[in-house]
Short mmCIF file of C-alpha atoms in Angstrom, two decimals:
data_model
loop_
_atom_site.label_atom_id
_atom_site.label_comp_id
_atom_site.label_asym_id
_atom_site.label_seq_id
_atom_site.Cartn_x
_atom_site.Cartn_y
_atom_site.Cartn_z
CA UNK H 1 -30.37 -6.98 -31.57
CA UNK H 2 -30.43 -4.38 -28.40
CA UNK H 3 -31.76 -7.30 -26.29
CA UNK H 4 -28.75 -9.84 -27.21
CA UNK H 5 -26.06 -6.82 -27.02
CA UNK H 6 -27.09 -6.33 -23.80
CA UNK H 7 -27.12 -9.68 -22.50
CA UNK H 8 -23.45 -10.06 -24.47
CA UNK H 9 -22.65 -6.80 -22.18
CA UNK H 10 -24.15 -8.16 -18.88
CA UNK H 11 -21.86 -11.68 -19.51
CA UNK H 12 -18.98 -9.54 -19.82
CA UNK H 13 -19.63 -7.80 -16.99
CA UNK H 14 -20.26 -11.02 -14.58
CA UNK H 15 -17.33 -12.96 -16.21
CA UNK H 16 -15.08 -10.32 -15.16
CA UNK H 17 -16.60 -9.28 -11.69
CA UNK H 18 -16.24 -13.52 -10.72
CA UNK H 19 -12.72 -13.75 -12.47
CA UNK H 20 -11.93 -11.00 -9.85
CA UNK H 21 -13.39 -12.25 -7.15
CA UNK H 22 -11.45 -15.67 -7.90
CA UNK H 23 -8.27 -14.44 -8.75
CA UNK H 24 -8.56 -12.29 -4.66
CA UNK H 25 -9.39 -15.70 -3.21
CA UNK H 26 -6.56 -17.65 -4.43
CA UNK H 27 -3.19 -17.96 -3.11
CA UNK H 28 -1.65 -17.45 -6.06
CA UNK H 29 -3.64 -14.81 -7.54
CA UNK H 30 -2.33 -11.84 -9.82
CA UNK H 31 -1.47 -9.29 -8.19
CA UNK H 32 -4.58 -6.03 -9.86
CA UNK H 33 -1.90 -3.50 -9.35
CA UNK H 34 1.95 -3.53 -9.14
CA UNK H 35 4.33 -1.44 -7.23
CA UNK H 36 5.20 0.33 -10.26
CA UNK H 37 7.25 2.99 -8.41
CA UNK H 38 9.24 0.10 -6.61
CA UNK H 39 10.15 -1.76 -9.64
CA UNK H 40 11.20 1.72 -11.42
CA UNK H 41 13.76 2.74 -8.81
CA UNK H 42 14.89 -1.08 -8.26
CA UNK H 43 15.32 -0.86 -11.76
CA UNK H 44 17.09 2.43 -12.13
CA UNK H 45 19.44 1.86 -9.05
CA UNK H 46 20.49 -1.79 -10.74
CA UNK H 47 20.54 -0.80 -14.68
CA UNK H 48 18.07 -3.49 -14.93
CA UNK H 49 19.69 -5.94 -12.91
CA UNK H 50 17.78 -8.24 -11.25
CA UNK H 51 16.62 -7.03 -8.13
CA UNK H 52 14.81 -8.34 -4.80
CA UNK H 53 12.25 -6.37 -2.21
CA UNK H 54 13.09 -6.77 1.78
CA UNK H 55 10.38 -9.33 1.82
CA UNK H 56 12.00 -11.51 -0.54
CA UNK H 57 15.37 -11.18 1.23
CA UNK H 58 13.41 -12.15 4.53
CA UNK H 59 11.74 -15.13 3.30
CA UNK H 60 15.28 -16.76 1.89
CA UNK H 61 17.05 -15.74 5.10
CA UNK H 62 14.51 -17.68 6.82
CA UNK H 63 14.60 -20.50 4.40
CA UNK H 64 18.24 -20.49 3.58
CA UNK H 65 17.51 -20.99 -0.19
CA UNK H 66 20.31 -18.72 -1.42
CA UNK H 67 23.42 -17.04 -0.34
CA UNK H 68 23.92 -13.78 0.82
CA UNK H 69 26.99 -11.49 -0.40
CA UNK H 70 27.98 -8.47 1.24
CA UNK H 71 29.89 -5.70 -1.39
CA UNK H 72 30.58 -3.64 1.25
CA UNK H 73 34.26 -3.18 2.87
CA UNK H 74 35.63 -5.56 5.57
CA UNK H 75 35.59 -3.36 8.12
CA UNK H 76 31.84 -2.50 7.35
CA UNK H 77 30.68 -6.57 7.01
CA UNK H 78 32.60 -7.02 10.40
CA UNK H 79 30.58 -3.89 11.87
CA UNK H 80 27.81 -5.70 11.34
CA UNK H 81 25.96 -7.44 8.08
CA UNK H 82 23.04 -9.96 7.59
CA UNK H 83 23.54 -13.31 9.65
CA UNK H 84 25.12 -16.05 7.46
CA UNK H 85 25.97 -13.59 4.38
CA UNK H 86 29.68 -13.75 3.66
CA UNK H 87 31.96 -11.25 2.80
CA UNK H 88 33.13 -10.66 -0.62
CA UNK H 89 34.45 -6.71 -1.11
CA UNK H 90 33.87 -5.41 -4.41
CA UNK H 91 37.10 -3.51 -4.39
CA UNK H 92 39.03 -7.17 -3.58
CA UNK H 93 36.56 -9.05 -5.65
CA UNK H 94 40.08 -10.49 -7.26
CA UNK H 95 41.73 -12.16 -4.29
CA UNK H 96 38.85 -13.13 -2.71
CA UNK H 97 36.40 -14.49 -5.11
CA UNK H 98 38.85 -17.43 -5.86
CA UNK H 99 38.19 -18.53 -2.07
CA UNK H 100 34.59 -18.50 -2.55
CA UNK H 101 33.78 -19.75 -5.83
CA UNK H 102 32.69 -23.11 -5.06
CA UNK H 103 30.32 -21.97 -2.63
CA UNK H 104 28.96 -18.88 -5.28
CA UNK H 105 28.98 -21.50 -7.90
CA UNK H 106 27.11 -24.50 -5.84
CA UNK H 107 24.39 -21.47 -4.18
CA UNK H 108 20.76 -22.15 -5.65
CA UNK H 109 20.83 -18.03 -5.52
CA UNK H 110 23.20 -15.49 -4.75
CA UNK H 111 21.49 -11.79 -3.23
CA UNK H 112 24.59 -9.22 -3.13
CA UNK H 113 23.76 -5.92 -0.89
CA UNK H 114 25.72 -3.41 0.35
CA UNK H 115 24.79 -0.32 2.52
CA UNK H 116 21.50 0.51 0.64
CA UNK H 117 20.07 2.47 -2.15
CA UNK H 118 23.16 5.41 -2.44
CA UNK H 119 25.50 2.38 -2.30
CA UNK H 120 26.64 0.96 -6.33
CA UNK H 121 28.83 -1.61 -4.82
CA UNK H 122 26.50 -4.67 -5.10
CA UNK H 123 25.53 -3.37 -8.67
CA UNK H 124 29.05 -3.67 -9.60
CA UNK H 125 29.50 -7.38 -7.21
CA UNK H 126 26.75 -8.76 -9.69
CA UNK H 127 27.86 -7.58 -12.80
CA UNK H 128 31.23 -9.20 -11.49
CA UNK H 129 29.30 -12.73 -10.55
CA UNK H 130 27.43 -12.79 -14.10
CA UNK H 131 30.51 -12.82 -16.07
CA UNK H 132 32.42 -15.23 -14.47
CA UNK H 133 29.51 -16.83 -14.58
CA UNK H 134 27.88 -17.49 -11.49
CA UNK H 135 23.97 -17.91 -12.05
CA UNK H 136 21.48 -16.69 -10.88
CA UNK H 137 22.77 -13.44 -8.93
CA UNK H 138 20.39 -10.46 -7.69
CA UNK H 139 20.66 -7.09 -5.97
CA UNK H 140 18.93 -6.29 -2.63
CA UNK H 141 18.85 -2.49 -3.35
CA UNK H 142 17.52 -1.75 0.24
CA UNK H 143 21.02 -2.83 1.91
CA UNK H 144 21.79 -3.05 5.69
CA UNK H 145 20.03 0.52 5.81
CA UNK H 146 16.54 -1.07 5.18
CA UNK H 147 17.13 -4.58 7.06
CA UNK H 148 18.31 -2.98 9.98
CA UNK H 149 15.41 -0.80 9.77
CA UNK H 150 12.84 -3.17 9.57
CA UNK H 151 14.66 -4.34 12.64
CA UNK H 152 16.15 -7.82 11.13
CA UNK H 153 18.88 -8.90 12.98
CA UNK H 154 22.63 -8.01 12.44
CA UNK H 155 25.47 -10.31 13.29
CA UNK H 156 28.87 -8.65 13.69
CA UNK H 157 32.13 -10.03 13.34
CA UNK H 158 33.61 -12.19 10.38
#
């Protein structure tokens, strides 16, 4: 009985040691440990909104595979704002969204930002989106504050 419980134990112990090992090897391995504190403040700052990291807003800038939307003022997007994002103020969501519905609508994704964490805007841009009914729409929480300081570039005008 102590002999077999022990070998049971030892099993256990190997089984999970190699399923470790495996899962660090793979490209598509589990993540062991989240960034808990990340997803907590991404998900306080949206109200549970879906929301994206600076990586993820890197890798479909690069790829093109969804459309940015800036919440932010006109003034502010012409400032300066994420190349290829178009405008689409929060505060003239009305009047403008009409104009840019097609393209929201036929988007595979739409990211909204706006200045960064402090900034509500794009909260309020994708609660806007979602009910009239564009899919798939998430928040980039980190804004133009965290692109431009990662150093991503910034392309000014309209």
């Amino acid at each position: 009985m102590k002999r077999s419980l022990l070998q049971s134990i030892g099993i256990i112990i190997i089984s999970g040691a190699l399923g470790i090992a495996v899962n660090a090897f793979r490209a598509e391995g589990i993540p062991l440990m989240e960034r808990w504190q990340e997803k907590v403040l991404n998900e306080q700052l949206t109200g549970g909104l879906p929301a994206v990291s600076l990586k993820q807003v890197k890798e479909v800038y690069k790829s093109g595979d969804a459309l940015l939307v800036d919440a932010r003022d006109p003034e502010f997007f012409e400032q300066g704002h994420i190349p290829g994002a178009v405008s689409l103020p929060v505060r003239d969501f009305d009047s403008v969204f009409p104009r840019l519905e097609e393209q929201l609508r036929a988007a595979p994704r739409v990211i909204t930002y706006c200045d960064g964490a402090s900034c509500e805007m794009s909260v309020e841009l994708t609660e806007k989106l979602l009910f009239a009914g564009v899919d798939w729409v998430e928040i980039f929480t980190g804004g133009m504050q965290q692109w431009q300081g990662a150093g991503q570039p910034i392309e000014e005008g309209r």
